[in-house]
Coordinates of C-alpha atoms in Angstrom, one line a residue:
Chain A
M125 CA 10.2 28.4 32.8
I126 CA 11.9 25.9 30.4
Q127 CA 11.4 22.9 32.4
T128 CA 6.8 23.5 31.8
L129 CA 8.2 23.8 28.6
L130 CA 9.9 20.7 27.8
Q131 CA 7.6 19.2 29.7
Q132 CA 4.6 19.9 27.8
I133 CA 6.6 19.9 25.1
I134 CA 6.6 16.0 25.4
N135 CA 2.7 15.5 26.6
G136 CA 2.3 17.4 23.6
L137 CA 4.7 14.5 20.8
V138 CA 3.0 11.9 23.0
V139 CA -1.0 13.5 22.5
G140 CA 0.7 14.7 18.7
S141 CA 2.0 11.2 17.0
V142 CA -1.4 9.5 18.3
Y143 CA -3.7 12.5 16.4
A144 CA -1.3 11.8 14.3
V145 CA -1.9 8.0 13.2
V146 CA -5.3 8.5 13.6
A147 CA -5.5 11.4 11.4
L148 CA -3.7 9.0 9.3
G149 CA -6.4 7.2 9.0
Y150 CA -9.2 10.2 8.1
T151 CA -6.4 11.9 5.2
M152 CA -6.5 8.4 3.3
V153 CA -9.7 8.4 3.2
Y154 CA -9.9 11.3 2.0
G155 CA -7.4 11.3 -0.5
I156 CA -9.5 7.9 -2.5
L157 CA -12.9 8.8 -1.8
G158 CA -13.3 12.7 -0.8
L159 CA -15.2 11.1 1.7
I160 CA -15.2 12.4 5.6
N161 CA -15.4 8.9 7.7
F162 CA -16.6 10.5 11.1
A163 CA -17.5 7.2 12.2
H164 CA -13.1 6.9 11.9
G165 CA -12.9 7.7 15.7
D166 CA -15.0 5.2 16.6
I167 CA -12.9 2.6 15.4
V168 CA -10.7 4.3 17.5
M169 CA -11.8 3.4 20.6
V170 CA -13.0 -0.5 19.4
G171 CA -9.5 -1.1 19.2
A172 CA -9.6 0.1 22.7
L173 CA -11.3 -1.8 24.5
T174 CA -11.2 -5.1 21.9
A175 CA -7.9 -5.2 23.1
L176 CA -9.2 -4.3 26.9
S177 CA -11.5 -7.4 26.3
S178 CA -8.8 -9.7 25.8
I179 CA -6.1 -8.5 28.4
L180 CA -8.7 -9.4 30.7
F181 CA -9.1 -12.8 29.0
L182 CA -5.9 -13.8 28.6
Q183 CA -5.0 -12.6 32.4
E184 CA -7.7 -14.7 33.5
A185 CA -6.5 -17.9 31.7
I186 CA -3.1 -18.0 32.0
P187 CA -2.4 -16.0 34.7
G188 CA 1.2 -14.9 35.7
L189 CA 2.8 -13.8 31.8
P190 CA 5.1 -10.3 32.1
P191 CA 2.2 -7.8 31.7
V192 CA 4.1 -6.7 28.0
I193 CA 2.6 -10.4 26.3
Y194 CA -0.7 -8.8 27.2
F195 CA -0.5 -5.1 26.2
L196 CA 0.6 -7.6 23.2
F197 CA -1.6 -10.1 23.4
G198 CA -4.5 -6.9 23.9
L199 CA -2.8 -5.4 20.2
L200 CA -2.4 -7.8 18.0
V201 CA -6.5 -9.2 19.1
A202 CA -7.6 -5.6 18.5
I203 CA -5.4 -5.2 15.2
P204 CA -8.1 -7.2 13.3
V205 CA -11.1 -6.8 15.1
C206 CA -11.0 -3.3 13.4
M207 CA -10.0 -4.0 10.7
A208 CA -12.8 -6.0 9.4
V209 CA -14.3 -3.6 10.6
G210 CA -13.5 -1.1 9.0
Y211 CA -13.7 -3.4 6.5
T212 CA -17.4 -3.9 7.2
M213 CA -18.2 -0.4 7.4
E214 CA -17.1 0.1 3.4
R215 CA -19.1 -2.8 1.8
A216 CA -21.7 -2.5 4.4
A217 CA -22.4 1.3 4.3
Y218 CA -20.2 3.5 1.7
R219 CA -19.8 1.7 -1.4
R220 CA -23.5 1.2 -3.0
L221 CA -23.1 5.2 -2.4
R222 CA -20.1 5.9 -3.9
N223 CA -21.8 7.9 -6.8
A224 CA -24.8 9.2 -4.8
P225 CA -24.6 13.2 -3.6
R226 CA -21.9 13.5 -1.5
L227 CA -24.1 14.9 1.7
A228 CA -25.6 11.0 1.5
P229 CA -21.9 9.2 2.7
L230 CA -20.9 12.4 5.1
I231 CA -24.2 10.9 6.9
T232 CA -24.0 8.4 6.9
A233 CA -20.5 8.5 8.4
I234 CA -21.8 9.9 11.4
G235 CA -24.9 6.7 12.0
V236 CA -22.1 4.4 11.2
S237 CA -20.5 6.2 14.6
F238 CA -23.9 6.5 16.2
L239 CA -24.2 2.2 15.3
L240 CA -20.8 2.6 17.0
Q241 CA -20.6 3.4 19.8
T242 CA -24.2 2.1 20.5
L243 CA -22.9 -1.6 19.7
A244 CA -19.6 -0.9 22.0
M245 CA -22.1 0.7 24.5
I246 CA -24.3 -3.1 24.3
I247 CA -20.6 -5.3 24.5
W248 CA -18.9 -3.1 26.8
G249 CA -21.6 -1.9 29.5
R250 CA -21.9 2.6 30.0
S251 CA -19.9 2.6 32.4
Y252 CA -16.2 3.7 32.6
H253 CA -13.2 1.0 32.4
S254 CA -9.5 1.6 34.0
Y255 CA -7.4 -0.1 31.8
P256 CA -4.3 -2.1 33.6
Q257 CA -1.3 -0.7 33.4
L258 CA 1.1 -3.0 31.7
I259 CA 3.3 -0.7 30.4
S260 CA 4.8 1.1 33.4
T261 CA 3.2 4.6 34.4
A262 CA 6.4 6.1 36.4
P263 CA 8.0 9.4 35.4
L264 CA 11.5 8.6 34.7
Q265 CA 13.3 12.1 34.8
I266 CA 15.1 13.2 32.0
F267 CA 15.7 16.3 32.5
T268 CA 15.9 18.0 36.6
G269 CA 11.9 18.8 36.8
V270 CA 11.4 17.3 33.1
F271 CA 9.4 13.7 33.2
V272 CA 8.6 10.9 30.4
T273 CA 6.9 7.4 31.5
P274 CA 7.7 4.3 30.0
V275 CA 4.1 5.0 27.8
Q276 CA 4.5 7.8 26.6
L277 CA 7.5 6.6 25.3
L278 CA 6.2 3.4 24.3
T279 CA 3.7 5.6 22.3
I280 CA 5.9 7.9 20.6
G281 CA 8.1 5.2 19.0
L282 CA 5.5 2.8 18.3
S283 CA 3.5 5.5 16.3
A284 CA 7.1 7.3 14.2
A285 CA 7.8 3.6 13.3
L286 CA 3.7 3.0 12.1
M287 CA 4.2 6.3 10.2
L288 CA 7.1 5.2 8.6
A289 CA 5.8 2.1 7.2
L290 CA 2.4 3.5 5.8
V291 CA 4.7 6.0 4.3
V292 CA 6.8 3.1 3.1
L293 CA 4.4 1.6 1.8
V294 CA 3.1 4.3 -0.7
T295 CA 5.6 5.7 -2.2
R296 CA 7.6 2.3 -2.6
T297 CA 5.5 -0.7 -2.9
K298 CA 3.3 -1.3 -5.9
L299 CA 0.5 -1.8 -4.1
G300 CA 0.7 2.1 -3.1
R301 CA 1.2 3.0 -5.9
A302 CA -2.2 2.1 -6.9
M303 CA -3.7 3.7 -4.0
R304 CA -2.2 6.7 -4.8
A305 CA -3.4 5.8 -8.3
T306 CA -7.0 5.7 -7.9
A307 CA -7.0 8.9 -5.4
E308 CA -6.5 10.8 -8.0
N309 CA -8.2 8.4 -10.7
H310 CA -10.9 5.5 -10.1
R311 CA -11.6 5.1 -13.7
I312 CA -8.3 5.0 -15.3
A313 CA -6.7 3.4 -12.3
G314 CA -9.1 0.3 -13.6
L315 CA -7.9 0.7 -16.6
M316 CA -4.9 -0.1 -16.2
G317 CA -5.5 -3.4 -14.8
V318 CA -6.2 -1.9 -10.8
D319 CA -9.2 -3.6 -9.0
T320 CA -10.2 -0.1 -7.6
N321 CA -13.2 -2.1 -5.0
R322 CA -10.6 -3.9 -3.3
I323 CA -7.3 -1.4 -3.8
I324 CA -10.3 0.8 -1.2
A325 CA -11.4 -1.1 1.0
L326 CA -7.0 -2.4 1.7
T327 CA -7.6 1.7 2.3
F328 CA -10.0 1.1 5.3
I329 CA -8.7 -2.2 6.5
I330 CA -5.1 -0.4 6.9
G331 CA -6.8 3.8 8.4
S332 CA -8.6 0.9 10.6
G333 CA -5.0 -0.6 11.8
L334 CA -3.8 1.9 12.3
A335 CA -6.5 3.4 15.4
A336 CA -6.8 -0.5 16.4
V337 CA -2.9 1.3 18.0
A338 CA -3.8 4.7 19.2
G339 CA -7.0 2.7 20.2
V340 CA -4.2 0.9 23.3
M341 CA -2.1 3.8 23.4
I342 CA -4.6 6.0 24.0
A343 CA -6.5 4.2 26.9
S344 CA -3.0 2.6 28.4
N345 CA -2.2 6.9 29.2
Y346 CA -4.6 8.0 30.5
G347 CA -5.8 5.0 32.2
V348 CA -9.9 4.3 31.1
A349 CA -11.4 3.9 28.7
H350 CA -15.6 4.1 27.4
Y351 CA -17.6 3.6 24.9
S352 CA -17.6 7.5 23.6
M353 CA -13.9 8.0 24.3
G354 CA -13.6 7.7 20.5
F355 CA -14.9 11.2 19.9
T356 CA -13.4 13.2 21.2
P357 CA -9.4 12.2 19.3
G358 CA -11.5 11.4 16.1
I359 CA -12.9 15.0 16.6
K360 CA -8.6 16.5 16.9
A361 CA -7.5 14.1 14.0
F362 CA -10.1 15.7 11.9
T363 CA -8.8 18.9 12.9
A364 CA -5.1 17.2 12.5
A365 CA -5.5 16.1 9.1
V366 CA -7.4 19.9 8.5
L367 CA -4.7 21.3 9.9
G368 CA -1.9 19.7 7.4
G369 CA -4.3 19.3 4.1
I370 CA -6.8 16.8 4.0
G371 CA -5.9 14.2 2.0
N372 CA -2.1 14.9 2.4
L373 CA -0.7 12.0 4.5
A374 CA 3.2 14.3 5.2
G375 CA -0.1 16.5 5.8
A376 CA -2.3 14.5 8.6
M377 CA 1.9 13.6 10.1
V378 CA 2.5 17.5 10.2
G379 CA -0.8 18.2 11.6
G380 CA 0.0 15.5 14.4
V381 CA 2.6 16.6 15.7
V382 CA 1.6 19.7 15.5
L383 CA -1.8 19.9 17.0
G384 CA -0.4 18.5 19.9
L385 CA 1.9 20.9 20.7
I386 CA -0.1 23.9 20.5
E387 CA -2.4 22.6 22.6
A388 CA -0.1 20.8 25.2
I389 CA 2.2 24.0 25.1
G390 CA -1.4 26.0 25.4
A391 CA -2.8 23.7 28.3
G392 CA 0.5 24.2 29.6
Y393 CA 0.2 28.1 29.8
I394 CA -3.9 28.9 29.7
E395 CA -4.5 29.8 33.5
T396 CA -1.0 32.1 33.2
W397 CA -2.6 34.1 30.1
T398 CA -5.8 34.1 31.3
G399 CA -5.5 35.7 34.7
G400 CA -6.3 32.0 35.7
W401 CA -9.9 32.7 34.5
L402 CA -9.5 29.3 32.7
N403 CA -7.9 26.1 33.0
S404 CA -6.0 23.3 32.0
S405 CA -9.7 21.4 30.8
Y406 CA -10.1 24.0 28.8
Q407 CA -7.2 22.2 26.7
D408 CA -9.8 21.1 23.7
I409 CA -10.5 24.5 22.8
F410 CA -7.4 25.2 21.0
A411 CA -7.5 22.3 18.5
F412 CA -11.3 24.1 17.8
I413 CA -9.9 27.7 17.6
I414 CA -7.3 26.3 15.0
L415 CA -9.8 24.3 12.6
G416 CA -11.5 27.7 12.8
I417 CA -8.0 29.9 11.7
V418 CA -7.8 27.2 8.8
L419 CA -10.8 26.6 7.1
I420 CA -10.3 30.1 7.7
F421 CA -7.6 31.8 5.9
R422 CA -6.0 28.6 5.0
P423 CA -8.6 25.5 3.5
T424 CA -6.0 24.0 1.9
G425 CA -4.2 23.5 4.8
L426 CA -0.1 23.4 6.4
L427 CA 1.2 21.5 3.3
G428 CA -2.4 20.9 1.4
E429 CA -2.7 21.7 -3.2
R430 CA -6.3 20.2 -3.2
V431 CA -8.7 22.2 -1.6
A432 CA -11.3 19.9 -0.1
D433 CA -14.1 20.9 -2.1
R434 CA -16.0 17.4 -1.0
A435 CA -18.0 16.9 2.4
Chain B
M286 CA 10.6 -10.6 -33.3
L287 CA 7.3 -10.0 -30.8
I288 CA 7.2 -8.0 -28.4
W289 CA 4.2 -7.3 -27.2
G290 CA 1.2 -9.4 -28.1
A291 CA 0.5 -12.8 -29.4
P292 CA 1.0 -13.8 -32.9
T293 CA -1.1 -12.4 -35.0
M294 CA -3.4 -14.8 -37.2
L295 CA -2.8 -15.2 -41.2
V296 CA -6.3 -16.9 -42.4
K297 CA -8.4 -14.8 -41.7
D298 CA -11.7 -16.8 -41.2
V299 CA -11.2 -17.3 -38.7
S300 CA -13.8 -16.0 -35.7
P301 CA -12.7 -12.3 -34.8
L302 CA -11.3 -11.5 -31.9
L303 CA -14.0 -9.2 -31.3
R304 CA -17.6 -8.7 -32.4
L305 CA -20.1 -6.7 -31.0
R306 CA -23.9 -7.5 -32.2
D307 CA -26.5 -4.5 -32.5
V308 CA -24.5 -3.1 -29.1
K309 CA -26.5 0.1 -27.2
I310 CA -24.5 2.4 -24.4
A311 CA -27.0 4.6 -22.5
Y312 CA -26.8 7.1 -20.3
G313 CA -29.5 6.7 -18.3
Q314 CA -31.6 7.6 -20.3
I315 CA -30.3 8.7 -23.3
Q316 CA -29.0 6.3 -25.9
A317 CA -26.1 7.5 -27.3
V318 CA -25.2 4.3 -28.9
K319 CA -28.5 2.5 -30.7
G320 CA -27.3 -0.5 -32.1
I321 CA -24.0 -1.2 -33.1
D322 CA -22.1 -4.7 -35.1
L323 CA -18.8 -4.3 -35.3
E324 CA -15.9 -7.1 -35.6
L325 CA -12.5 -6.9 -35.3
H326 CA -10.1 -9.7 -36.3
A327 CA -6.5 -10.0 -34.8
G328 CA -3.6 -8.0 -36.4
E329 CA -5.9 -5.1 -37.9
L330 CA -6.1 -1.6 -37.3
V331 CA -9.7 -0.9 -37.5
S332 CA -10.6 3.0 -37.2
L333 CA -14.1 4.4 -36.4
I334 CA -14.6 7.6 -37.5
G335 CA -17.4 9.4 -37.3
A336 CA -18.6 13.4 -36.0
N337 CA -18.2 15.2 -32.4
G338 CA -20.9 13.4 -30.6
A339 CA -21.5 10.8 -33.0
G340 CA -20.8 7.5 -30.0
K341 CA -17.3 6.3 -30.9
T342 CA -16.1 7.5 -27.7
T343 CA -19.1 5.9 -26.3
T344 CA -18.4 2.7 -28.1
L345 CA -15.0 2.2 -27.1
N346 CA -15.1 2.8 -23.3
A347 CA -18.5 -0.1 -23.5
I348 CA -15.6 -2.5 -24.6
A349 CA -12.6 -1.4 -22.2
G350 CA -15.5 -2.1 -19.6
T351 CA -16.3 1.6 -18.1
L352 CA -19.4 1.8 -19.5
P353 CA -22.1 -1.3 -19.2
L354 CA -23.6 -2.5 -22.2
A355 CA -27.3 -0.9 -22.1
G356 CA -28.2 -4.0 -24.7
G357 CA -26.6 -6.2 -27.4
A358 CA -23.5 -9.0 -27.1
L359 CA -20.1 -7.8 -27.1
T360 CA -17.6 -11.6 -27.9
Y361 CA -14.0 -10.8 -26.6
C362 CA -11.7 -14.5 -27.4
D363 CA -15.2 -16.1 -28.6
E364 CA -15.8 -15.5 -25.2
D365 CA -19.1 -13.2 -23.4
I366 CA -17.7 -9.9 -22.1
A367 CA -20.3 -7.7 -21.5
A368 CA -20.1 -8.8 -17.7
L369 CA -16.6 -8.4 -17.1
P370 CA -15.1 -5.3 -14.9
A371 CA -12.6 -2.4 -16.6
H372 CA -9.6 -4.3 -14.0
K373 CA -10.7 -7.5 -15.6
R374 CA -10.5 -6.6 -19.5
L375 CA -7.5 -5.5 -19.4
R376 CA -6.0 -8.9 -18.0
A377 CA -7.6 -10.5 -20.6
G378 CA -5.6 -8.1 -23.6
I379 CA -7.8 -5.2 -24.0
A380 CA -5.9 -2.5 -23.3
L381 CA -7.7 2.0 -23.3
V382 CA -5.6 5.0 -24.3
P383 CA -8.8 7.1 -23.0
E384 CA -9.9 10.7 -24.9
G385 CA -8.0 13.0 -22.8
R386 CA -4.2 10.5 -22.1
G387 CA -5.7 9.8 -18.9
I388 CA -2.8 10.4 -16.8
F389 CA -1.8 10.5 -14.0
T390 CA -0.2 13.4 -13.2
R391 CA 0.1 13.6 -9.5
L392 CA 2.7 10.4 -10.2
T393 CA 5.9 10.6 -11.6
V394 CA 6.9 9.5 -15.4
E395 CA 8.2 5.8 -14.2
E396 CA 5.6 5.5 -12.3
N397 CA 2.7 6.3 -15.2
L398 CA 4.7 3.5 -16.6
R399 CA 4.5 0.9 -14.4
M400 CA 0.7 1.4 -13.5
G401 CA 0.8 0.1 -17.2
A402 CA 2.1 -3.1 -15.9
Y403 CA 0.0 -3.4 -12.6
S404 CA -1.5 -6.1 -13.9
R405 CA 2.2 -8.3 -15.0
S406 CA 4.6 -9.9 -11.7
D407 CA 7.0 -11.3 -14.1
D408 CA 9.4 -8.9 -12.9
A409 CA 12.2 -9.2 -15.6
E410 CA 10.9 -8.7 -18.9
I411 CA 8.4 -6.2 -17.3
E412 CA 12.5 -4.2 -17.2
A413 CA 12.9 -5.9 -20.7
D414 CA 9.5 -4.2 -21.9
M415 CA 10.0 -0.8 -20.2
E416 CA 13.0 -0.1 -22.3
N417 CA 11.3 -1.6 -25.1
V418 CA 9.0 1.8 -24.4
Y419 CA 13.0 4.1 -24.2
R420 CA 14.0 3.5 -27.4
M421 CA 10.4 4.0 -28.8
L422 CA 9.6 6.8 -26.7
P423 CA 12.7 8.1 -26.8
R424 CA 11.5 11.8 -24.8
V425 CA 9.9 9.9 -22.1
K426 CA 12.9 8.3 -21.0
E427 CA 14.6 12.0 -20.3
R428 CA 11.7 12.3 -18.0
L429 CA 10.8 9.1 -16.1
A430 CA 11.8 10.8 -12.0
Q431 CA 9.0 14.5 -12.9
V432 CA 6.1 14.9 -12.5
A433 CA 3.5 13.2 -15.1
G434 CA 1.2 16.4 -14.7
T435 CA 4.1 18.2 -16.1
L436 CA 4.9 16.3 -19.0
S437 CA 3.2 18.8 -23.1
G438 CA 0.4 16.8 -24.7
G439 CA 2.8 15.1 -27.1
E440 CA 4.4 14.3 -24.2
Q441 CA 1.2 12.8 -22.9
Q442 CA 0.0 11.5 -25.3
M443 CA 3.5 9.3 -25.5
L444 CA 3.1 8.1 -22.1
A445 CA 0.0 6.7 -22.1
I446 CA 0.6 5.1 -25.3
G447 CA 3.3 3.3 -23.7
R448 CA 2.2 3.0 -20.8
A449 CA -0.8 0.6 -22.3
L450 CA 2.0 -0.8 -24.1
L451 CA 3.4 -2.1 -20.9
S452 CA -0.4 -4.6 -20.6
R453 CA 1.3 -6.2 -23.0
P454 CA -2.6 -5.5 -24.7
K455 CA -3.6 -7.9 -27.4
L456 CA -6.2 -5.3 -28.6
L457 CA -5.2 -1.8 -28.1
L458 CA -7.7 0.6 -28.6
L459 CA -7.0 4.5 -28.9
D460 CA -8.8 7.3 -28.6
E461 CA -8.3 10.3 -30.5
P462 CA -5.1 10.3 -30.5
S463 CA -4.1 12.8 -32.5
M464 CA -6.8 15.6 -30.5
G465 CA -4.8 18.5 -30.5
L466 CA -0.7 17.8 -31.1
A467 CA 1.2 18.6 -33.9
P468 CA 1.2 17.2 -36.5
L469 CA 5.4 16.2 -36.2
V470 CA 4.0 14.7 -33.0
V471 CA 1.0 12.9 -34.2
E472 CA 3.5 11.2 -37.2
K473 CA 5.3 10.2 -34.6
I474 CA 2.0 8.5 -32.6
F475 CA 1.2 6.3 -36.4
E476 CA 4.5 5.5 -36.3
V477 CA 4.5 3.5 -33.1
V478 CA 1.5 2.4 -34.4
Q479 CA 2.8 1.2 -36.8
T480 CA 5.6 -0.8 -35.5
V481 CA 3.0 -2.6 -31.9
L482 CA 1.3 -3.7 -35.3
K483 CA 4.4 -5.2 -36.7
Q484 CA 4.2 -6.8 -33.6
G485 CA 1.1 -8.4 -34.0
M486 CA -0.9 -5.6 -32.4
T487 CA -5.5 -6.2 -33.0
V488 CA -5.8 -1.9 -33.0
L489 CA -9.3 0.2 -33.0
L490 CA -8.5 3.5 -33.3
V491 CA -11.1 6.0 -32.8
E492 CA -10.0 9.2 -35.1
Q493 CA -11.3 13.0 -36.0
N494 CA -8.5 13.4 -38.2
A495 CA -10.4 11.2 -41.5
T496 CA -8.2 11.3 -44.1
L497 CA -5.0 9.9 -40.9
A498 CA -7.6 7.5 -39.8
L499 CA -8.3 6.2 -43.6
E500 CA -5.0 6.0 -45.0
F501 CA -3.8 4.1 -41.7
S502 CA -6.3 1.3 -41.7
Q503 CA -7.3 -1.8 -43.0
R504 CA -10.5 -1.6 -42.8
A505 CA -13.3 1.7 -41.4
Y506 CA -16.8 2.5 -39.8
V507 CA -18.6 5.7 -39.9
M508 CA -20.4 6.8 -36.9
D509 CA -23.0 9.2 -37.1
G510 CA -25.9 9.3 -34.7
G511 CA -25.3 6.6 -32.1
K512 CA -25.1 4.0 -35.4
I513 CA -23.0 3.0 -37.7
T514 CA -23.7 4.6 -41.3
L515 CA -20.6 2.8 -43.9
S516 CA -18.3 0.3 -43.2
G517 CA -15.8 -0.6 -45.9
T518 CA -11.4 -0.9 -46.1
G519 CA -9.5 2.0 -45.6
E520 CA -9.3 3.2 -49.4
E521 CA -12.9 2.5 -50.7
L522 CA -13.4 5.3 -47.8
L523 CA -11.1 7.7 -48.9
R524 CA -12.8 7.7 -52.1
N525 CA -16.7 7.4 -51.2
P526 CA -17.6 10.8 -51.8
K527 CA -20.3 11.1 -49.1
V528 CA -17.4 10.4 -46.9
R529 CA -15.5 13.1 -49.0
E530 CA -17.9 14.9 -48.4
A531 CA -18.8 14.9 -44.4
Y532 CA -15.8 13.9 -42.9
L533 CA -12.7 15.2 -45.4
G534 CA -14.3 18.6 -45.8
E535 CA -14.5 18.3 -48.8
A536 CA -17.5 20.0 -51.1
V537 CA -18.2 17.6 -53.7

């Protein structure tokens, strides 16, 4: 049915645009440090839960404001908090491992991920929190049988705006030029007067700010938040970054959207394809099948030229 | 007309622009530079010659701040700079054109040049200096939008020098600028070096091509096995039989 396909394409674009935003954080850090920051997904969680607490706080303190104000307030608190967490993570954990064997920072990243989840569990508890539906989730019919919700539209719009802003930053500004120069060669960038430690810290800060927005969008779409909610989108976004070519910004964006579409279309049809043996709750297998296929047949990804030669 | 740097000091008996005192540099346990003394006065062209592995590149990298000292003192403009990171030394006026050129191969030629001016914020002056670089290196101008990795070796060397000049250094460190280049290109590079000297810059040149280096330099140091074994004016060293035998490829 054409309606199912269109509906799944819309759903795929929504998830895919969030994957893309998170994947940018992975790929920027990889590009500049050769590090796969497995704690990046947990920044998504910190963003969602920080926004939740701030929204609940403001609703308590000043009730009766328009919902969008609460939403924006949550976002405006979550972004700097995540940036601070990202900065701290680089400064405290990764900086001193800059010249260590490549396995050390990778294992540290997994450790940081556990640490963030445990801290979140202490702060927010182990239960699922229902997320306030501040942006309407009432479906609008755009074609017969094809629906889109305002929160979905906002997710796509906000993600697209963030991606555009990042591309402009990286390709058109002095800071972006310094980031690309540092990614290519730290030592030479230093010889040009670039404080590479600062550029690396900023890379973490920018990536974490993007992850904060992604976290709020994910929680707003699904209506729940939880201390381990960052794991799955983190792994999916990592897959998206590898699919597009890790280290490559355009690759992360293309990879995110492509992965979202494959997942959504797969989820829509898996029951038909397997004759009812598997249903849409198995949708996560697509990401990992793709990760496997890419790593075997095209480890440089769709757009990448550089082989992911570091752990 | 003064384009690049601070005015040259005409008096030589002022304190040197750069002074190395008993400088030692090590890679882990291996000492590559074993206590050297070296001085550079404003406006001079001084070369550091010697065989492969003598410690010349190591010395330049330590002056530029990409390698730490294992001992000794490094002063620049009468200030101890041994603890300054590379990016702060660049801001203080020390620019290195590294061995192998160190071009950002994935950036365009123009972006590479603009990286040279990264530490500056005087936009109008930067544009004027970019024009100067184009005048000095016309081949670079024809390729501004090209990704720098596609340039030939000679073009990359020109770009690396132009990029270093855009930081408006007082002290330019050149590491093997003639390496692997055709004689005509080498000649062009030495013309550029002469131009920047006339504009008041101080240059420390590391060269394997000792004849060429000595002909151009006011003074030179000969390094061997991590130590300075000889020093003198370019002419003296050119006439020195030991130098002729060891570095100029002559049997005496």
